[in-house]
Tab-separated table of C-alpha atoms and ligand atoms in Angstrom:
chain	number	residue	atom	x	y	z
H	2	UNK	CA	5.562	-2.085	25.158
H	3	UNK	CA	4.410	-0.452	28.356
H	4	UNK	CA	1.238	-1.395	29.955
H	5	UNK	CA	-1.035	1.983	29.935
H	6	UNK	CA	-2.989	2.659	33.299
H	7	UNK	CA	-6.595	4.193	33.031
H	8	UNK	CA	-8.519	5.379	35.751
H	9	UNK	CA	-12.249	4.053	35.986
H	10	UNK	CA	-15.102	6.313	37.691
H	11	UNK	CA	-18.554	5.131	38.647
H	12	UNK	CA	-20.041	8.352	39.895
H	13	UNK	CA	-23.662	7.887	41.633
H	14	UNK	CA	-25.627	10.544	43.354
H	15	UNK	CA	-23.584	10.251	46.889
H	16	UNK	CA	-20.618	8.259	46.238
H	17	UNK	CA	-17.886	7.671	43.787
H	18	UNK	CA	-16.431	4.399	43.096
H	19	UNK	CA	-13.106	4.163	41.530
H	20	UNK	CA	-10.445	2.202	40.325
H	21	UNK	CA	-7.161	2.347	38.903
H	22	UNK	CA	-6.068	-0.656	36.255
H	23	UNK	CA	-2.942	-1.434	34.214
H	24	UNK	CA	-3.734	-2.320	30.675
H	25	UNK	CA	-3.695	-6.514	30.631
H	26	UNK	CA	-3.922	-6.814	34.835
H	27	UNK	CA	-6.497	-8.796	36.687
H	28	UNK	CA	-6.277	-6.776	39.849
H	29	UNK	CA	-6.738	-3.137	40.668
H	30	UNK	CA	-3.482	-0.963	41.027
H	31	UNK	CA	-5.613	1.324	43.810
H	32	UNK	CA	-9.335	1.240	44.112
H	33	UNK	CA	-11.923	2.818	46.178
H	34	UNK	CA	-15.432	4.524	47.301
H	35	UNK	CA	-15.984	7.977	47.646
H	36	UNK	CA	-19.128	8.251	50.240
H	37	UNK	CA	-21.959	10.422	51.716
H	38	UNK	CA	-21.039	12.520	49.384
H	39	UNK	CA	-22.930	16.123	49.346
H	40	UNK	CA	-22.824	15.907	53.144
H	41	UNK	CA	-20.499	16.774	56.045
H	42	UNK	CA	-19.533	13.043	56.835
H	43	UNK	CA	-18.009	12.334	53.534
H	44	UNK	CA	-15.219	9.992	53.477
H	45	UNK	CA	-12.528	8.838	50.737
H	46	UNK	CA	-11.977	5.273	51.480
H	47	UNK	CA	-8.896	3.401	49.235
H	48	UNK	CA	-6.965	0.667	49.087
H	49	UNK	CA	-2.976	-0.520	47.112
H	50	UNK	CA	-2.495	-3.934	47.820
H	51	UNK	CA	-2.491	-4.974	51.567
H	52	UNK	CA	-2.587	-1.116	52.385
H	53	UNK	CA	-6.097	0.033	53.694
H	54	UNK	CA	-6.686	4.140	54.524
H	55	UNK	CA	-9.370	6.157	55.442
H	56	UNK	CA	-10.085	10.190	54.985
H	57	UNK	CA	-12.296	12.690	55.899
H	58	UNK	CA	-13.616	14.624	53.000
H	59	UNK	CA	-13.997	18.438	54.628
H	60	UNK	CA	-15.748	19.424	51.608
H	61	UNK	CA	-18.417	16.883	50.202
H	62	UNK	CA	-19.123	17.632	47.059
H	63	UNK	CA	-17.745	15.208	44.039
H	64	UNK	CA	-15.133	17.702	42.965
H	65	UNK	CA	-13.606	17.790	46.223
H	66	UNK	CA	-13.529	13.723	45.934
H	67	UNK	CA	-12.390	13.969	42.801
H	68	UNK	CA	-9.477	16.666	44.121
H	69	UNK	CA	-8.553	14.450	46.641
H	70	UNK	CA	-8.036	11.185	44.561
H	71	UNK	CA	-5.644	12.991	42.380
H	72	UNK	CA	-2.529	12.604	44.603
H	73	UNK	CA	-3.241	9.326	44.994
H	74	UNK	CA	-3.578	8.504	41.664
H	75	UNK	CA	0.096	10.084	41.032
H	76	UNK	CA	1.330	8.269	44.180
H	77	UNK	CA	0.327	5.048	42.814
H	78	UNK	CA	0.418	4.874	39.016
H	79	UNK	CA	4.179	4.509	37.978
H	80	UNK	CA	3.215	6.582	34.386
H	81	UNK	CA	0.522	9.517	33.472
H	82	UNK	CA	-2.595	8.272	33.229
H	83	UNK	CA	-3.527	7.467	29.144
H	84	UNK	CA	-7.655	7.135	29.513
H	85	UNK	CA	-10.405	7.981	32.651
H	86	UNK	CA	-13.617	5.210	31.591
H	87	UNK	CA	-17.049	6.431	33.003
H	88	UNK	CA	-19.731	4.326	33.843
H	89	UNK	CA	-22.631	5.301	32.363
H	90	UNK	CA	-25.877	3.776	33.089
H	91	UNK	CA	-28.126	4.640	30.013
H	92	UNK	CA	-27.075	5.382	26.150
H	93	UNK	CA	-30.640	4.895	25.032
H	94	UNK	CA	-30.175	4.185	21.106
H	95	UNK	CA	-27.715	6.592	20.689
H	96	UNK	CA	-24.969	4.763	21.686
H	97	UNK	CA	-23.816	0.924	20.624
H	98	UNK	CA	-20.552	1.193	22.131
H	99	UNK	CA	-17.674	3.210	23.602
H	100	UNK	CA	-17.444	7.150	23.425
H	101	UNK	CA	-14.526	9.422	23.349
H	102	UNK	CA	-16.575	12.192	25.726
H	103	UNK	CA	-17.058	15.474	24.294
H	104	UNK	CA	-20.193	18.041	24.433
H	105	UNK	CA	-22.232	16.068	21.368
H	106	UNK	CA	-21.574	13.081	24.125
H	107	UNK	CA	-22.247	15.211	27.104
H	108	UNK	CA	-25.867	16.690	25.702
H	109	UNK	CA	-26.943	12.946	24.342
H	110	UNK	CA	-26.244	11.170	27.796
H	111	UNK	CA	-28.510	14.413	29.199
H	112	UNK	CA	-30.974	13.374	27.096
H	113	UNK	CA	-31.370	10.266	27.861
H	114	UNK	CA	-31.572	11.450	31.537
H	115	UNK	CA	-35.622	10.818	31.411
H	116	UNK	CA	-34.850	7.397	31.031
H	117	UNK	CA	-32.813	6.788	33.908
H	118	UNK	CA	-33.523	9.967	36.660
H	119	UNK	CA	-31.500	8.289	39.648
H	120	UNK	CA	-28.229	7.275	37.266
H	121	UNK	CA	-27.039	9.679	34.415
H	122	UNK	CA	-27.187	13.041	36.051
H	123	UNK	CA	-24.974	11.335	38.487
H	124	UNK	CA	-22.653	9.598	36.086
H	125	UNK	CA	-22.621	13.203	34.176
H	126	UNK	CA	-21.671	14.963	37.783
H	127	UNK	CA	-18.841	12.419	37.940
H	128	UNK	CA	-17.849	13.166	34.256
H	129	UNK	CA	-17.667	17.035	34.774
H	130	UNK	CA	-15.842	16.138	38.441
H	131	UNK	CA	-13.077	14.110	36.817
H	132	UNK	CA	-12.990	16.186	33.695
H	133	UNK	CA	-12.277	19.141	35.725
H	134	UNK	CA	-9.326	17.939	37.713
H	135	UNK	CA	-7.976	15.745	34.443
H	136	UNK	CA	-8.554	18.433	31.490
H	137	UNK	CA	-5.729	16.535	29.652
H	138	UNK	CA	-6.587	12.961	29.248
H	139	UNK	CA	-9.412	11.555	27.230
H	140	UNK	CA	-12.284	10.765	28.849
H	141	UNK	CA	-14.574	7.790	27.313
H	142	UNK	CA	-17.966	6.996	28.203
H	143	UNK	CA	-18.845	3.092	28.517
H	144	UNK	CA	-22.555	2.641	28.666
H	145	UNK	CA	-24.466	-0.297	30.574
H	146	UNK	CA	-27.033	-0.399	27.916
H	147	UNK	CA	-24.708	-0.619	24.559
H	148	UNK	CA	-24.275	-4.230	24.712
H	149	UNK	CA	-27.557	-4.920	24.208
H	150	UNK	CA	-27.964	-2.520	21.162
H	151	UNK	CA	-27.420	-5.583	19.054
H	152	UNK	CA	-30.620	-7.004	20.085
H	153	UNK	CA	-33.308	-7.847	17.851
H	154	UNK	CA	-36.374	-5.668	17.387
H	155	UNK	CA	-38.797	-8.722	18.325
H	156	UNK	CA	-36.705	-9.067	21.782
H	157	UNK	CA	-36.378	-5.519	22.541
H	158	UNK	CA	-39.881	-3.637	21.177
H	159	UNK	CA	-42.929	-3.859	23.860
H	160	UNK	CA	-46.275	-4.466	22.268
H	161	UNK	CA	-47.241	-1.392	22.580
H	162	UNK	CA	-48.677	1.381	20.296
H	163	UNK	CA	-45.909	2.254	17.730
H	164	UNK	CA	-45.459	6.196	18.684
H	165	UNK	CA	-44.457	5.264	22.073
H	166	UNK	CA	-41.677	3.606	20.615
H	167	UNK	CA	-40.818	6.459	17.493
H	168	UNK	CA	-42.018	8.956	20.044
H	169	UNK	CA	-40.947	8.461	23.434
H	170	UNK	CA	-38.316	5.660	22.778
H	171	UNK	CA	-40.586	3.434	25.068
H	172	UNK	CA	-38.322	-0.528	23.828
H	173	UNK	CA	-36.169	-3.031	26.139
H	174	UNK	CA	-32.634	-1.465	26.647
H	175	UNK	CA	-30.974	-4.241	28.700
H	176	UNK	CA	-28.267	-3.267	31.900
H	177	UNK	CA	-25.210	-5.102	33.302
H	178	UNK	CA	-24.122	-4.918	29.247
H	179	UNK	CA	-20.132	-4.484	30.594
H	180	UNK	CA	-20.721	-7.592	33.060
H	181	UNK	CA	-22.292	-9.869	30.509
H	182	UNK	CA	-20.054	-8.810	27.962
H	183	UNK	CA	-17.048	-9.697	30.316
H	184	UNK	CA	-17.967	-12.983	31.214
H	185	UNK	CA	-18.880	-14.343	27.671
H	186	UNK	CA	-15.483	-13.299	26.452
H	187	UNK	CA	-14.266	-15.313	29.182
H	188	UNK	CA	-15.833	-18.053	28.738
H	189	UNK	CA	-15.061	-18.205	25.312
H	190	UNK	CA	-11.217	-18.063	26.179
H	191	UNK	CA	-11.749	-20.578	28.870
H	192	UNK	CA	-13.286	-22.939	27.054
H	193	UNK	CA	-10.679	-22.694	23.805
H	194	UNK	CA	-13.254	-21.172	21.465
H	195	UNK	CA	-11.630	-17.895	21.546
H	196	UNK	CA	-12.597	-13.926	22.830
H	197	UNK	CA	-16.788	-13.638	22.226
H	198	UNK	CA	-17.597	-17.028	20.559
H	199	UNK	CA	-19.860	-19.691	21.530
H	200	UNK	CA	-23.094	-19.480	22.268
H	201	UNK	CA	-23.893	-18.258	26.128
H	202	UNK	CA	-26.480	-18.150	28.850
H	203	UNK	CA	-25.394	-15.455	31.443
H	204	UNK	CA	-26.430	-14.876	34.714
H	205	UNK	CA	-25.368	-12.244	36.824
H	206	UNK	CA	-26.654	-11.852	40.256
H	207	UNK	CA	-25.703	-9.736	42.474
H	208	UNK	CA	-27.559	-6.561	44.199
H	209	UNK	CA	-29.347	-6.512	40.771
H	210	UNK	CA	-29.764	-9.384	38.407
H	211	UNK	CA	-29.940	-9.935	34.935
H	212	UNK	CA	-30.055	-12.814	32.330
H	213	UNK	CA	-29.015	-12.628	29.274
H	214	UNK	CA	-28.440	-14.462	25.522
H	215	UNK	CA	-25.323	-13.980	23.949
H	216	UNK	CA	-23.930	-15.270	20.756
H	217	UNK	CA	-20.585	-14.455	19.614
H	218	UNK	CA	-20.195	-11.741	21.277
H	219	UNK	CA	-23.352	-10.502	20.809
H	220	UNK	CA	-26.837	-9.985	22.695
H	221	UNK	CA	-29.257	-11.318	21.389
H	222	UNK	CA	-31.958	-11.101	24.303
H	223	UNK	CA	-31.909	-10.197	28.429
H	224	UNK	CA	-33.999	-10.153	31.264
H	225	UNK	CA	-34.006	-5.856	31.709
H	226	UNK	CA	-36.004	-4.040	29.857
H	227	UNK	CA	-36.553	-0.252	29.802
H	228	UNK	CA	-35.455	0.176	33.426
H	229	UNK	CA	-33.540	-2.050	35.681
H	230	UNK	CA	-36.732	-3.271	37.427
H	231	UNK	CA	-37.641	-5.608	34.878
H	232	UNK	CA	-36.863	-9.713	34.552
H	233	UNK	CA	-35.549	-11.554	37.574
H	234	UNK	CA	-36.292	-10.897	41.252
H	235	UNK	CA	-33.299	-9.164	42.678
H	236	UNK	CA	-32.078	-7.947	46.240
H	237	UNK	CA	-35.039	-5.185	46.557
H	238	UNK	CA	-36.532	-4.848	43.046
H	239	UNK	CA	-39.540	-7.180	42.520
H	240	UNK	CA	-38.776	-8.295	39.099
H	241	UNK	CA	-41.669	-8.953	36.355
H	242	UNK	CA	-45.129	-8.371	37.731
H	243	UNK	CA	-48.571	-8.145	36.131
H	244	UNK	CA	-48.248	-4.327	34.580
H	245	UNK	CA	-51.844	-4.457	35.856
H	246	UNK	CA	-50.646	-4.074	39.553
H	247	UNK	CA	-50.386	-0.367	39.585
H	248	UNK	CA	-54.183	-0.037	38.326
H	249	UNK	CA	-54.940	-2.325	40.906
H	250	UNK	CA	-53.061	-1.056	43.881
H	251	UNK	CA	-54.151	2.722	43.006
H	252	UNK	CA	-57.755	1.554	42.983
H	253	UNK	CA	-57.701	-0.576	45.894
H	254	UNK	CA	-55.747	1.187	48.570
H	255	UNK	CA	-55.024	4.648	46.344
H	256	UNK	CA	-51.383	4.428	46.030
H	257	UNK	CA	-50.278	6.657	43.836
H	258	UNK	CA	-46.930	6.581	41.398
H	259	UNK	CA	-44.134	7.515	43.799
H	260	UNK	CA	-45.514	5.134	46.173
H	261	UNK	CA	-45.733	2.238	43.965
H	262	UNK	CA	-42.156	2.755	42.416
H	263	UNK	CA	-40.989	2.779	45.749
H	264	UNK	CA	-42.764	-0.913	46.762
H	265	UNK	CA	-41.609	-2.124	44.055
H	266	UNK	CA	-37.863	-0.589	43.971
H	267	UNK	CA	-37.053	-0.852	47.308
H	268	UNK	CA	-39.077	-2.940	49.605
H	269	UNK	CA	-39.970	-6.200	47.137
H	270	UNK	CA	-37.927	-8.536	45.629
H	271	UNK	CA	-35.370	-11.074	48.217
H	272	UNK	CA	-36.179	-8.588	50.972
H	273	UNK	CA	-40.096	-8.472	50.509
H	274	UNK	CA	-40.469	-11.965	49.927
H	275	UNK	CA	-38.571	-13.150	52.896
H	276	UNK	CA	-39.279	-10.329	55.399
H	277	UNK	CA	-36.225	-10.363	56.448
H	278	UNK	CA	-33.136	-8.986	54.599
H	279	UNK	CA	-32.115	-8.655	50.803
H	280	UNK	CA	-28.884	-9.789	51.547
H	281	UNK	CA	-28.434	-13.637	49.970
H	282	UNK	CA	-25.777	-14.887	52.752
H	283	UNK	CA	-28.171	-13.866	55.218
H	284	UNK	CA	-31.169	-15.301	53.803
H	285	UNK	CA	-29.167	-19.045	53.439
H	286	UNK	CA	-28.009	-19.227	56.730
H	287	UNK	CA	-31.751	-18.178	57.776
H	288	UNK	CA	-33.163	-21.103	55.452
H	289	UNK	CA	-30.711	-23.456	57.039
H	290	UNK	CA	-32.344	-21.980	60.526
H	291	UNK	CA	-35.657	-23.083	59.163
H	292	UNK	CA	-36.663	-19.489	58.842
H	293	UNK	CA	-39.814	-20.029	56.003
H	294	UNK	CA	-39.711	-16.459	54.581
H	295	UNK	CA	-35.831	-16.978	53.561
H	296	UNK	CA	-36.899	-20.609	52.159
H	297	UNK	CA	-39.444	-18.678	49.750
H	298	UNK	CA	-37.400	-15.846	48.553
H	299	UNK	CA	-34.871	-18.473	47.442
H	300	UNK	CA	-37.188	-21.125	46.085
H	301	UNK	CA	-38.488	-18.230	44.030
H	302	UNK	CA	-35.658	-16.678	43.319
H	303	UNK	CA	-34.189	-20.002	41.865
H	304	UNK	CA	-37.485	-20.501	40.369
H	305	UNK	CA	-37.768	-17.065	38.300
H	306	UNK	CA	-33.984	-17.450	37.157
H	307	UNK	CA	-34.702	-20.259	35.912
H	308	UNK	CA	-37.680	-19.256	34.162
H	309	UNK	CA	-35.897	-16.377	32.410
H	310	UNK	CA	-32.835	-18.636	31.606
H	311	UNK	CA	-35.045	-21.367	29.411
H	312	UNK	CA	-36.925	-18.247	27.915
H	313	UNK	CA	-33.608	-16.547	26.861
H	314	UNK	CA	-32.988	-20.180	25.167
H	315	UNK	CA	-35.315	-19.120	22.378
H	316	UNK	CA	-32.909	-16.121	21.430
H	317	UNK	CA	-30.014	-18.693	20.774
H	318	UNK	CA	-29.364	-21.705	17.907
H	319	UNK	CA	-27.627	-24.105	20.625
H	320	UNK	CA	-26.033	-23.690	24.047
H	321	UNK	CA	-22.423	-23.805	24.423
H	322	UNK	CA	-22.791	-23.290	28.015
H	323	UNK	CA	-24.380	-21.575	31.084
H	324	UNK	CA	-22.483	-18.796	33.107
H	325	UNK	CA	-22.713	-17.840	36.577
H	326	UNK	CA	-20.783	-14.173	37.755
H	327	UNK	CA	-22.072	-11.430	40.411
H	328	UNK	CA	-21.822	-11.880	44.250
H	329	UNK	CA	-24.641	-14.373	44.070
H	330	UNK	CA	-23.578	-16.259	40.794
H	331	UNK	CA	-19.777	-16.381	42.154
H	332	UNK	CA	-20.277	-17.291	45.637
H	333	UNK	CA	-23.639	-19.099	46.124
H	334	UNK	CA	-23.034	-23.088	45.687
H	335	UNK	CA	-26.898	-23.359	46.671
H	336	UNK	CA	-28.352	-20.774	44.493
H	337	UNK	CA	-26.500	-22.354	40.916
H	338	UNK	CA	-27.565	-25.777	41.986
H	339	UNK	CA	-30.979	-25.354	43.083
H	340	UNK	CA	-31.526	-22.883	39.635
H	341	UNK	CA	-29.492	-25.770	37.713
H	342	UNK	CA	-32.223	-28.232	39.316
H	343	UNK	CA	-34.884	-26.543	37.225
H	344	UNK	CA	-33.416	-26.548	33.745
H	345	UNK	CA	-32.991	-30.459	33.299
H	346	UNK	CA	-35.393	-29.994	30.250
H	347	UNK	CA	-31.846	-28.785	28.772
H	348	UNK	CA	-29.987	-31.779	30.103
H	349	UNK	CA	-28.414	-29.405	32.428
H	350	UNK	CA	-27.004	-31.135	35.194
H	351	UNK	CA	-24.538	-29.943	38.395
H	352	UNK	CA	-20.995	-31.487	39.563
H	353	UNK	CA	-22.082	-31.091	43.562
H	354	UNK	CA	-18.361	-31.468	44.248
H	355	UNK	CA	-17.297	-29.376	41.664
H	356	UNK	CA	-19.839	-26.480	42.550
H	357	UNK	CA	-19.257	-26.734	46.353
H	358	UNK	CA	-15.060	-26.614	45.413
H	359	UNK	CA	-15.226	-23.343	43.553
H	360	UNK	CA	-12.174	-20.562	45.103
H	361	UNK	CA	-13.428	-17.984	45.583
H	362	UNK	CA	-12.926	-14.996	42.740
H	363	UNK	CA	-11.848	-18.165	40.674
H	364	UNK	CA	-13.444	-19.494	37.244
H	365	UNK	CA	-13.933	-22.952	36.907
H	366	UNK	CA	-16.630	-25.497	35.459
H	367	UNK	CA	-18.868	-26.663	37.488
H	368	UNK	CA	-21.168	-29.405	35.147
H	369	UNK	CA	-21.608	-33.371	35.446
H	370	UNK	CA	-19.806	-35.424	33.311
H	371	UNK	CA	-22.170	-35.411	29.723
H	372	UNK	CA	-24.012	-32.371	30.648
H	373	UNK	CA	-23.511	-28.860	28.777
H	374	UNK	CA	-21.054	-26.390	30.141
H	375	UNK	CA	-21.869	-24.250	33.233
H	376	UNK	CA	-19.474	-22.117	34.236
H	377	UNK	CA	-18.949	-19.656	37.222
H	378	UNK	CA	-16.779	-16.560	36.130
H	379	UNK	CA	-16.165	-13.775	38.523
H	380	UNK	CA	-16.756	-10.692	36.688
H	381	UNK	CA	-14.745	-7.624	36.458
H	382	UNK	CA	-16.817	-4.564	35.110
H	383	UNK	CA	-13.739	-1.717	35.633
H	384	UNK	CA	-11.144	-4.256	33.984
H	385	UNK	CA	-13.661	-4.338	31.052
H	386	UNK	CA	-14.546	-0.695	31.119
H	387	UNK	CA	-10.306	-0.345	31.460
H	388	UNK	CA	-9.837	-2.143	28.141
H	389	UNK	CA	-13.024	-0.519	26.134
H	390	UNK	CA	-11.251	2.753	27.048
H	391	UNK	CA	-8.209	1.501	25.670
H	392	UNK	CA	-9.469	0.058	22.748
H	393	UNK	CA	-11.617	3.108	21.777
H	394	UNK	CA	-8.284	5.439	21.751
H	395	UNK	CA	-6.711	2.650	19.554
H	396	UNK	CA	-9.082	3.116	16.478
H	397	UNK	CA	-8.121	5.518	13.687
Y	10	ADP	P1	-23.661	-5.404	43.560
Y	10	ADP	O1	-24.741	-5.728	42.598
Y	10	ADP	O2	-24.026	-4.338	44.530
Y	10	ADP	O3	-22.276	-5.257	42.927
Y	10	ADP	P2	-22.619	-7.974	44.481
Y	10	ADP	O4	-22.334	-8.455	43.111
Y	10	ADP	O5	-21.487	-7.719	45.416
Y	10	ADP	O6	-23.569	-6.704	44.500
Y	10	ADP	O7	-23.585	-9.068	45.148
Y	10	ADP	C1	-24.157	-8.887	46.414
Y	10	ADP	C2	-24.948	-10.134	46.767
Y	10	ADP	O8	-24.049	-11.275	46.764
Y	10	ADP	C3	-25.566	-10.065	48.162
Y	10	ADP	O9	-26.893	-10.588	48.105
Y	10	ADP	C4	-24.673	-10.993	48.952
Y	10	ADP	O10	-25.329	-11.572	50.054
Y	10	ADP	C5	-24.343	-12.047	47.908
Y	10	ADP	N1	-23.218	-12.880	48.340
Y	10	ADP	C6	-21.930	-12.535	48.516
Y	10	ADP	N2	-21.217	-13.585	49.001
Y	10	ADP	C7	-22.078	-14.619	49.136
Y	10	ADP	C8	-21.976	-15.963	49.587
Y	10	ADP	N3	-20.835	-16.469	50.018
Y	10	ADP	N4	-23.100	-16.723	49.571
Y	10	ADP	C9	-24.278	-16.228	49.168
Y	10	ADP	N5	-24.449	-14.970	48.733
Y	10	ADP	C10	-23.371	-14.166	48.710
């Protein structure tokens, strides 16, 4: 049977991201960034195996992106394309899993707009971009947040009055759904169990971070809530604080909203704490430097992971094993075994040459002998957004 090729999109407000996978494959046929996008220095950046180019976008807007990708898609894909999967950030409750996109699709994903301002006009500017240029394919919507649909009421309602939850939809909606999802089904395969079984801790850290519960193939509890601000300290988000701190700071030195979302979007987390960057391979070779403000953010970093890992433990009936994926989670020997260091209440316990030895974009295990199973398992989001396309088209 051939192998079908679908083209993944992850539109944001200035860039496009793309990629373009054959059905089954671990690496991208062609993949590449869109930039500065709306403005007169926007650039189409791609790559095809070892071959690296560079253009200048004379018109910025996303359709003109969009425009331009098209020969390269037909340059590089040996077949017409069978799917386009879009990245959306936020289904709300509407959506549990894939969507074939059409206008019911389109007006739901506008209404859930409130919920996430920055994210799903963008993704929906990137849907009427690619729908424009590819009018003949099916386009499918694959939504951060549907993973976590299968998550309990008493993990994802706030205790909060009742109408802001029947009213206002005010619950936990969970992110990084495609990532987690990814990595448990890998880790079931790895470990012989087979595609979403066992019984999984995931962590992904990257830019943002998120923890989350997963049990057969299904969440049962993660660190995000209604936005992506809450849970874990992350590159520039601050992670959980007292909800109190906006009273506080508005009294005390009359901050108002904007300002406060801004502290705590942009200027707080790795990059408040240490003062210095929000970039983790920065921060370690500072801490090895002695630099104090680097040796905090990690120490609490590490800390707070932790934390949210052993809480997540409540959501599950026994650990099969925990999982590390994102650039952090992949890459960062020191970050898994310092986070590892705090969990011994689960008998949790690191193979320091094992952890140290991991290739990089490789899986492998990285636990003592006796201890439960941690794994680190690079994640692929587009792969997995590739194949829920695929599968979606596949149903009756
Ligand atoms: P995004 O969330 O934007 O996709 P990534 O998953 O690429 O981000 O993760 C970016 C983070 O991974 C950065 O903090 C970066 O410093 C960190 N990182 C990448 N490689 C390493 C490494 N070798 N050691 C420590 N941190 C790393």
């Amino acid at each position: 049977m051939t192998r079908r090729t679908v083209l993944v999109i992850n539109c944001g407000s200035s860039s496009i991201k793309f990629a373009l996978r054959r059905e089954g494959d671990g690496q991208a046929i062609l993949s590449g960034l869109a930039e500065r996008l709306g403005g007169e220095q926007a650039t189409l950046a791609w790559k095809a195996g070892d071959q690296r180019e560079q253009i200048q976008l004379g018109d910025g807007s996303h359709s003109a992106a969009m425009a331009a990708l098209l020969p390269l898609i037909e340059q590089h894909a040996d077949q017409p394309l069978s799917a386009v999967g879009h990245r959306v950030v936020h289904g709300g409750e509407h959506f549990t899993r894939a969507q074939r996109i059409d206008d019911s699709v389109i007006s739901a994903i506008t209404a859930n707009a409130a919920l996430a301002p920055l994210h799903n006009p963008a993704n929906l500017t990137g849907i009427h971009a690619a729908m424009d240029v590819l009018p003949d394919i099916p386009h499918v919507a694959i939504f951060d947040t549907a993973f976590h649909q299968s998550m309990p009421a008493h993990a994802y309602r706030y205790a909060l009055p009742q109408a802001l939850y029947a009213d206002h939809a005010i619950r936990r909606y969970g992110f990084h759904g495609t990532s987690h999802q990814y990595v448990t089904n890998q880790a079931g395969e790895l470990t012989g169990r087979g595609t979403a079984k066992g019984a999984w801790l995931s962590a992904h850290l990257g830019n943002g971070c998120s923890s989350c519960a997963v049990l057969d193939g299904r969440s049962l509890d993660t660190s995000m809530g209604l936005t992506p601000l809450e849970g874990l300290v992350m590159g520039t988000r601050s992670g959980d604080v007292d909800p109190n701190l906006h009273a506080h700071l508005g009294r005390t030195l009359g901050w108002d909203l904007p300002r406060i979302e801004q502290l705590l979007n942009r200027e707080s987390g790795l990059l408040g704490l240490s003062g210095l960057s929000n970039d983790m391979r920065q921060l370690e070779q500072a801490a090895e430097q002695g630099h104090e403000g680097a040796q905090l953010a990690i120490e609490v970093f590490c800390y707070r992971l932790a934390r949210s890992l052993l809480g997540l433990g409540a959501a599950l009936p026994r650990l099969d094993g925990l999982l590390f994926t994102g650039g952090i989670g992949e890459n960062s020997a020191r970050i898994r075994a310092r986070t590892v260091e705090h969990m011994a209440i689960l008998g949790l316990k690191i193979d320091a040459a094992a952890n140290t030895g991991v290739g990089r974009g490789a899986a492998a295990p990285i636990h003592a002998d006796g201890s439960t199973a941690i794994w680190v398992i690079p994640t692929d989001e587009e792969r997995q957004i590739a194949e829920e396309s695929l599968a979606l088209l596949d149903q009756p």
